[in-house]
Tab-separated table of N, CA and C in Angstrom:
chain	number	residue	atom	x	y	z
M	1	GLU	N	93.892	121.860	192.932
M	1	GLU	CA	95.207	122.490	192.231
M	1	GLU	C	94.150	123.347	190.928
M	2	VAL	N	94.662	124.264	190.134
M	2	VAL	CA	93.494	125.422	189.235
M	2	VAL	C	94.415	124.986	188.026
M	3	GLN	N	94.058	124.498	186.877
M	3	GLN	CA	94.283	124.160	186.049
M	3	GLN	C	93.697	124.644	184.761
M	4	LEU	N	94.275	125.068	183.289
M	4	LEU	CA	93.656	125.516	182.040
M	4	LEU	C	93.976	124.821	181.132
M	5	VAL	N	93.474	124.392	180.281
M	5	VAL	CA	93.912	123.472	179.051
M	5	VAL	C	93.556	124.542	178.342
M	6	GLU	N	94.452	125.197	177.080
M	6	GLU	CA	93.400	125.652	175.833
M	6	GLU	C	94.057	124.425	174.723
M	7	SER	N	93.671	124.631	173.567
M	7	SER	CA	93.536	124.429	172.532
M	7	SER	C	92.780	124.702	171.573
M	8	GLY	N	93.073	124.284	170.212
M	8	GLY	CA	92.227	125.005	168.676
M	8	GLY	C	92.887	125.612	168.249
M	9	GLY	N	94.475	125.929	168.689
M	9	GLY	CA	95.313	126.987	167.192
M	9	GLY	C	95.328	126.301	166.433
M	10	GLY	N	96.072	127.767	165.398
M	10	GLY	CA	96.753	126.551	164.521
M	10	GLY	C	97.201	127.811	163.230
M	11	LEU	N	97.888	127.732	162.125
M	11	LEU	CA	98.206	128.454	161.124
M	11	LEU	C	97.048	128.497	159.994
M	12	VAL	N	96.575	129.366	159.783
M	12	VAL	CA	95.059	129.670	159.254
M	12	VAL	C	95.660	130.704	158.364
M	13	GLN	N	95.185	130.788	157.136
M	13	GLN	CA	94.984	132.307	155.957
M	13	GLN	C	94.412	132.846	157.059
M	14	ALA	N	94.203	134.465	156.273
M	14	ALA	CA	93.474	135.818	156.425
M	14	ALA	C	92.306	135.046	155.663
M	15	GLY	N	90.916	135.358	156.890
M	15	GLY	CA	89.620	135.226	156.499
M	15	GLY	C	89.415	133.791	157.173
M	16	ALA	N	89.731	133.075	157.124
M	16	ALA	CA	89.724	131.610	157.863
M	16	ALA	C	88.762	131.839	159.413
M	17	SER	N	89.040	130.949	159.781
M	17	SER	CA	87.872	130.459	161.128
M	17	SER	C	88.579	129.511	162.002
M	18	LEU	N	88.722	129.802	163.393
M	18	LEU	CA	88.966	128.971	163.983
M	18	LEU	C	88.464	128.729	164.957
M	19	ARG	N	88.253	127.704	165.903
M	19	ARG	CA	87.376	127.677	167.329
M	19	ARG	C	88.183	127.372	168.658
M	20	LEU	N	88.490	128.231	169.353
M	20	LEU	CA	89.596	127.750	170.425
M	20	LEU	C	88.623	127.098	171.429
M	21	SER	N	89.132	126.396	172.635
M	21	SER	CA	88.729	125.495	173.498
M	21	SER	C	89.433	125.817	174.829
M	22	CYS	N	88.782	125.852	176.174
M	22	CYS	CA	89.616	126.166	177.305
M	22	CYS	C	89.067	125.251	178.687
M	23	THR	N	89.750	124.144	178.968
M	23	THR	CA	88.612	123.037	179.858
M	23	THR	C	89.777	123.329	180.757
M	24	VAL	N	88.752	123.797	182.129
M	24	VAL	CA	89.419	124.200	183.764
M	24	VAL	C	89.072	123.182	184.534
M	25	SER	N	89.869	123.072	185.631
M	25	SER	CA	89.196	122.286	186.362
M	25	SER	C	90.143	123.177	187.863
M	26	GLY	N	89.891	122.841	189.155
M	26	GLY	CA	90.301	123.011	190.533
M	26	GLY	C	89.458	124.624	191.012
M	27	PHE	N	88.456	124.769	190.238
M	27	PHE	CA	88.290	126.694	191.133
M	27	PHE	C	86.666	126.078	190.004
M	28	THR	N	85.363	126.367	190.801
M	28	THR	CA	83.749	126.183	190.385
M	28	THR	C	83.671	126.864	189.345
M	29	PHE	N	83.771	126.772	188.856
M	29	PHE	CA	83.196	127.374	186.811
M	29	PHE	C	82.460	128.352	186.944
M	30	ASP	N	81.363	127.494	187.207
M	30	ASP	CA	80.285	129.234	187.544
M	30	ASP	C	79.800	129.917	188.464
M	31	ASP	N	80.941	129.869	189.031
M	31	ASP	CA	81.782	131.037	189.995
M	31	ASP	C	81.758	132.018	189.624
M	32	TYR	N	82.197	131.658	188.541
M	32	TYR	CA	83.531	132.911	187.800
M	32	TYR	C	82.847	133.298	186.532
M	33	THR	N	83.252	134.427	186.219
M	33	THR	CA	82.847	135.322	184.566
M	33	THR	C	84.786	134.518	183.999
M	34	MET	N	84.527	133.619	182.818
M	34	MET	CA	85.693	133.565	182.079
M	34	MET	C	85.982	134.587	181.154
M	35	GLY	N	87.338	134.630	180.621
M	35	GLY	CA	87.519	135.386	179.594
M	35	GLY	C	88.795	134.795	178.715
M	36	TRP	N	88.926	135.621	177.977
M	36	TRP	CA	89.714	135.437	176.708
M	36	TRP	C	90.769	136.036	176.787
M	37	PHE	N	92.363	136.020	176.510
M	37	PHE	CA	93.231	137.177	176.652
M	37	PHE	C	94.139	136.780	175.702
M	38	ARG	N	94.611	137.745	174.728
M	38	ARG	CA	95.704	137.275	174.029
M	38	ARG	C	97.161	138.179	173.669
M	39	GLN	N	98.494	137.369	173.581
M	39	GLN	CA	99.293	138.045	173.391
M	39	GLN	C	100.270	138.185	172.218
M	40	ALA	N	99.859	139.171	171.454
M	40	ALA	CA	101.027	139.483	170.023
M	40	ALA	C	102.510	139.525	170.396
M	41	PRO	N	102.831	138.859	169.406
M	41	PRO	CA	104.399	138.808	169.969
M	41	PRO	C	105.346	140.928	169.817
M	42	GLY	N	106.253	140.571	171.039
M	42	GLY	CA	106.519	142.012	171.199
M	42	GLY	C	105.299	142.938	171.794
M	43	LYS	N	104.276	142.559	172.272
M	43	LYS	CA	103.453	142.987	173.028
M	43	LYS	C	102.368	142.757	174.420
M	44	GLU	N	101.860	143.126	174.874
M	44	GLU	CA	101.668	142.742	176.101
M	44	GLU	C	99.983	142.221	175.855
M	45	ARG	N	100.080	141.107	177.126
M	45	ARG	CA	98.512	140.501	177.029
M	45	ARG	C	97.332	141.474	177.406
M	46	GLU	N	96.501	140.829	176.910
M	46	GLU	CA	95.096	141.739	176.763
M	46	GLU	C	94.200	140.973	176.168
M	47	GLY	N	92.950	141.578	176.995
M	47	GLY	CA	91.417	141.227	177.323
M	47	GLY	C	90.864	141.279	175.588
M	48	VAL	N	90.398	139.574	175.471
M	48	VAL	CA	89.808	139.769	174.128
M	48	VAL	C	88.304	139.660	174.262
M	49	SER	N	87.702	138.635	175.604
M	49	SER	CA	86.081	138.762	175.324
M	49	SER	C	86.065	138.186	176.902
M	50	TYR	N	84.931	137.947	177.221
M	50	TYR	CA	84.324	137.481	178.360
M	50	TYR	C	82.653	136.795	178.283
M	51	ILE	N	82.599	136.043	179.229
M	51	ILE	CA	81.104	135.740	179.524
M	51	ILE	C	81.352	135.350	180.583
M	52	MET	N	79.753	135.900	181.546
M	52	MET	CA	79.230	135.495	182.320
M	52	MET	C	78.459	134.397	182.626
M	53	THR	N	79.168	133.174	182.850
M	53	THR	CA	78.668	131.592	182.817
M	53	THR	C	77.203	131.826	183.634
M	54	ASN	N	77.215	132.235	184.692
M	54	ASN	CA	75.722	131.917	184.663
M	54	ASN	C	74.596	133.512	184.099
M	55	ALA	N	75.052	134.353	183.719
M	55	ALA	CA	74.070	135.230	183.145
M	55	ALA	C	73.590	134.934	181.738
M	56	GLY	N	75.089	135.132	181.472
M	56	GLY	CA	75.431	134.413	179.586
M	56	GLY	C	75.624	136.141	178.995
M	57	ASN	N	76.214	136.725	180.065
M	57	ASN	CA	76.350	138.025	178.937
M	57	ASN	C	77.412	138.231	178.472
M	58	THR	N	78.056	138.209	177.542
M	58	THR	CA	79.255	138.520	177.240
M	58	THR	C	80.262	140.370	176.507
M	59	GLY	N	81.073	140.090	176.326
M	59	GLY	CA	81.986	141.343	175.912
M	59	GLY	C	82.998	141.782	175.005
M	60	TYR	N	83.131	141.859	174.067
M	60	TYR	CA	84.612	141.643	173.380
M	60	TYR	C	85.111	143.176	173.119
M	61	THR	N	86.486	142.899	172.959
M	61	THR	CA	87.291	144.201	172.449
M	61	THR	C	86.668	144.551	171.382
M	62	ASP	N	87.609	146.132	170.790
M	62	ASP	CA	86.423	146.185	169.806
M	62	ASP	C	86.774	146.191	168.542
M	63	SER	N	88.458	145.586	168.296
M	63	SER	CA	88.602	145.087	167.501
M	63	SER	C	88.463	143.568	166.825
M	64	VAL	N	87.226	142.917	167.611
M	64	VAL	CA	87.092	141.702	167.512
M	64	VAL	C	85.780	141.209	167.264
M	65	LYS	N	85.002	142.705	167.656
M	65	LYS	CA	83.399	142.440	167.540
M	65	LYS	C	82.660	141.928	166.115
M	66	GLY	N	82.395	141.499	166.073
M	66	GLY	CA	81.019	140.615	165.140
M	66	GLY	C	81.837	139.784	164.384
M	67	ARG	N	83.263	139.745	164.706
M	67	ARG	CA	84.025	138.296	164.529
M	67	ARG	C	83.919	137.073	165.369
M	68	PHE	N	84.460	137.515	166.352
M	68	PHE	CA	84.185	136.651	167.315
M	68	PHE	C	83.462	136.394	168.427
M	69	THR	N	82.764	135.317	169.200
M	69	THR	CA	81.861	134.584	169.705
M	69	THR	C	82.484	133.980	170.784
M	70	ILE	N	82.154	134.540	171.763
M	70	ILE	CA	82.252	133.546	173.147
M	70	ILE	C	80.960	132.561	173.508
M	71	SER	N	81.358	131.682	174.024
M	71	SER	CA	80.336	130.679	174.598
M	71	SER	C	80.674	129.605	175.741
M	72	SER	N	79.864	128.965	176.688
M	72	SER	CA	80.308	127.934	177.144
M	72	SER	C	79.472	126.957	177.877
M	73	ASP	N	80.376	125.663	178.191
M	73	ASP	CA	79.147	124.826	178.532
M	73	ASP	C	79.880	123.796	180.217
M	74	ASP	N	78.854	125.019	180.516
M	74	ASP	CA	79.188	124.693	182.050
M	74	ASP	C	79.318	123.212	182.555
M	75	ALA	N	78.302	122.359	181.494
M	75	ALA	CA	78.460	120.782	181.902
M	75	ALA	C	80.017	120.444	181.404
M	76	LYS	N	80.793	120.947	180.993
M	76	LYS	CA	81.875	120.930	180.485
M	76	LYS	C	82.952	121.136	180.898
M	77	ASN	N	82.952	122.431	181.887
M	77	ASN	CA	83.597	123.181	182.273
M	77	ASN	C	84.573	123.806	181.401
M	78	THR	N	84.000	123.849	180.354
M	78	THR	CA	84.893	124.580	179.104
M	78	THR	C	84.073	125.722	178.399
M	79	VAL	N	84.889	127.058	178.208
M	79	VAL	CA	84.634	128.222	177.372
M	79	VAL	C	85.329	127.905	176.080
M	80	TYR	N	84.512	128.642	175.078
M	80	TYR	CA	84.896	128.352	173.876
M	80	TYR	C	85.434	130.332	172.894
M	81	LEU	N	85.792	130.319	171.720
M	81	LEU	CA	86.535	131.337	171.577
M	81	LEU	C	86.090	130.605	169.782
M	82	GLN	N	84.975	131.059	169.206
M	82	GLN	CA	85.175	131.253	167.436
M	82	GLN	C	85.434	132.325	167.332
M	83	MET	N	86.155	132.226	166.634
M	83	MET	CA	86.880	133.143	165.486
M	83	MET	C	86.434	133.041	164.272
M	84	ASP	N	86.062	134.410	163.794
M	84	ASP	CA	86.152	134.030	162.011
M	84	ASP	C	86.725	134.817	161.388
M	85	SER	N	86.604	135.446	160.147
M	85	SER	CA	87.405	135.906	159.391
M	85	SER	C	88.428	136.620	159.873
M	86	LEU	N	89.083	135.603	160.601
M	86	LEU	CA	90.493	135.962	161.062
M	86	LEU	C	91.530	137.071	160.305
M	87	LYS	N	92.027	138.159	160.972
M	87	LYS	CA	93.162	139.311	160.139
M	87	LYS	C	94.514	138.652	160.963
M	88	PRO	N	95.763	139.190	159.918
M	88	PRO	CA	96.970	138.660	160.604
M	88	PRO	C	97.150	139.111	162.044
M	89	GLU	N	96.178	140.689	162.056
M	89	GLU	CA	96.806	141.377	163.444
M	89	GLU	C	96.011	140.387	164.984
M	90	ASP	N	95.220	139.354	164.825
M	90	ASP	CA	94.743	138.589	165.232
M	90	ASP	C	95.843	137.624	166.052
M	91	THR	N	97.199	137.396	165.212
M	91	THR	CA	98.418	136.548	165.455
M	91	THR	C	98.613	136.806	167.112
M	92	GLY	N	98.449	135.587	167.668
M	92	GLY	CA	99.361	135.947	168.798
M	92	GLY	C	99.019	134.650	170.024
M	93	VAL	N	99.041	134.422	171.078
M	93	VAL	CA	99.265	133.210	171.895
M	93	VAL	C	97.667	133.623	172.858
M	94	TYR	N	96.678	132.763	172.568
M	94	TYR	CA	95.540	132.741	173.455
M	94	TYR	C	95.364	132.316	174.558
M	95	TYR	N	95.125	132.912	175.524
M	95	TYR	CA	94.491	131.900	176.822
M	95	TYR	C	93.630	132.204	177.556
M	96	CYS	N	93.365	131.664	178.113
M	96	CYS	CA	91.508	131.573	178.746
M	96	CYS	C	91.982	131.926	180.643
M	97	ALA	N	90.894	132.435	181.291
M	97	ALA	CA	91.347	132.207	182.710
M	97	ALA	C	89.756	132.929	183.433
M	98	PRO	N	90.068	133.060	184.219
M	98	PRO	CA	88.340	133.184	185.092
M	98	PRO	C	88.718	134.729	185.833
M	99	VAL	N	88.192	135.629	185.413
M	99	VAL	CA	88.280	137.066	185.692
M	99	VAL	C	87.536	137.757	186.307
M	100	ILE	N	87.685	139.407	186.703
M	100	ILE	CA	87.388	139.826	187.651
M	100	ILE	C	87.999	140.900	187.298
M	101	PHE	N	86.810	142.372	187.159
M	101	PHE	CA	86.473	143.372	186.709
M	101	PHE	C	87.440	144.515	188.098
M	102	LEU	N	88.103	145.053	187.623
M	102	LEU	CA	88.710	146.013	188.866
M	102	LEU	C	87.454	147.144	188.982
M	103	GLN	N	86.848	147.499	188.396
M	103	GLN	CA	85.513	148.175	188.175
M	103	GLN	C	84.129	148.158	187.858
M	104	SER	N	83.457	148.541	188.602
M	104	SER	CA	82.129	147.918	188.695
M	104	SER	C	81.666	148.629	187.588
M	105	SER	N	81.543	149.369	187.109
M	105	SER	CA	80.773	149.754	186.137
M	105	SER	C	81.596	150.543	185.049
M	106	PHE	N	80.951	150.767	183.962
M	106	PHE	CA	81.921	151.089	182.871
M	106	PHE	C	81.000	151.694	181.711
M	107	ALA	N	80.522	152.461	182.671
M	107	ALA	CA	80.168	153.699	182.258
M	107	ALA	C	81.104	154.832	181.195
M	108	SER	N	82.901	155.012	181.888
M	108	SER	CA	83.680	155.862	181.171
M	108	SER	C	85.181	154.860	181.060
M	109	THR	N	84.685	153.633	181.196
M	109	THR	CA	85.914	152.746	181.121
M	109	THR	C	85.192	151.170	180.034
M	110	HIS	N	86.336	150.984	179.222
M	110	HIS	CA	85.784	149.529	178.087
M	110	HIS	C	86.129	148.255	179.229
M	111	PRO	N	85.484	147.468	178.953
M	111	PRO	CA	85.899	146.428	180.198
M	111	PRO	C	86.956	145.490	180.100
M	112	MET	N	87.524	145.462	178.658
M	112	MET	CA	88.870	144.742	178.252
M	112	MET	C	89.991	145.790	179.534
M	113	ASP	N	89.909	146.581	179.635
M	113	ASP	CA	90.741	147.363	180.479
M	113	ASP	C	91.129	147.228	181.433
M	114	VAL	N	89.724	146.869	182.253
M	114	VAL	CA	89.776	146.344	183.913
M	114	VAL	C	89.522	144.705	183.633
M	115	MET	N	89.940	144.401	183.210
M	115	MET	CA	89.373	143.008	182.730
M	115	MET	C	90.806	141.778	183.538
M	116	LYS	N	90.905	141.064	184.554
M	116	LYS	CA	92.183	140.847	185.119
M	116	LYS	C	91.509	139.288	185.308
M	117	ASN	N	93.378	138.396	185.503
M	117	ASN	CA	92.892	137.217	185.916
M	117	ASN	C	92.492	137.294	187.381
M	118	ALA	N	91.225	136.430	187.645
M	118	ALA	CA	91.139	136.174	188.905
M	118	ALA	C	91.853	135.382	189.813
M	119	LEU	N	92.705	134.010	189.403
M	119	LEU	CA	93.208	133.364	190.573
M	119	LEU	C	94.903	133.294	189.551
M	120	ASN	N	95.370	134.331	188.584
M	120	ASN	CA	97.074	134.448	188.594
M	120	ASN	C	97.423	132.910	188.342
M	121	VAL	N	96.580	132.612	187.554
M	121	VAL	CA	97.011	131.073	186.782
M	121	VAL	C	96.461	131.387	185.452
M	122	TRP	N	98.130	130.465	184.791
M	122	TRP	CA	97.729	130.373	182.935
M	122	TRP	C	98.634	129.968	183.077
M	123	GLY	N	97.218	129.171	182.109
M	123	GLY	CA	97.662	127.840	181.120
M	123	GLY	C	98.899	128.461	180.098
M	124	GLN	N	98.904	127.176	179.782
M	124	GLN	CA	99.829	126.816	178.396
M	124	GLN	C	99.500	128.255	177.200
M	125	GLY	N	98.562	128.272	176.729
M	125	GLY	CA	98.164	129.027	175.919
M	125	GLY	C	98.187	128.614	174.466
M	126	THR	N	97.295	128.483	173.614
M	126	THR	CA	97.007	128.244	172.023
M	126	THR	C	97.776	129.124	170.870
M	127	LEU	N	98.520	128.650	170.380
M	127	LEU	CA	99.233	129.750	169.002
M	127	LEU	C	97.961	129.968	167.930
M	128	VAL	N	97.708	131.027	167.379
M	128	VAL	CA	96.992	131.140	166.601
M	128	VAL	C	98.175	131.910	165.538
M	129	ILE	N	98.263	131.762	164.398
M	129	ILE	CA	98.926	132.284	163.282
M	129	ILE	C	97.764	132.864	162.183
M	130	VAL	N	97.646	134.327	161.832
M	130	VAL	CA	96.914	134.430	160.583
M	130	VAL	C	98.077	134.850	159.766
M	131	SER	N	98.067	134.386	158.429
M	131	SER	CA	99.162	134.647	157.222
M	131	SER	C	98.017	135.530	156.306
M	132	SER	N	98.949	136.512	155.961
M	132	SER	CA	98.132	137.382	155.037
M	132	SER	C	97.839	136.907	153.665
C-alpha cells in the first residue's frame, strides 16, 4: 500500500522559514522522481518542485526559485522542502508524490505544467499559512 506522510507545516509570518518532510512507503523510492505540490484556497493544485532521486536534478516553479530547496534522503525514503523567505502567496496545503512528466522535453513547456502524480495517491498534506 502506497503511503505518503507530509509534515512540518505551520503558521508563520512573512519572511520566515519552514522545512517540510514527506516520508513514503509502498513503492521503491529511488525508482521515481519525487515532487511537491501545493493547493491554495480556492485554487487548483499546482506543482512546486521536483527532484530526480537518482541523479539529484531539481526543478522549481518560477515563483519559488531562489527561496525553496528540495532534497531527498534515500535511506529514509524521505523528501524535504526547505522554504525560506516565505510570502503570503505561499499559503496552502502542501503534498508530496512520486511524479511523472507528460512530456520528455521542456524546451517549450515548463516542467511544472506537465508534472503529474505517478501513482494517483495523495497523503493528507501539511498546511502552511503565511501571514503578512
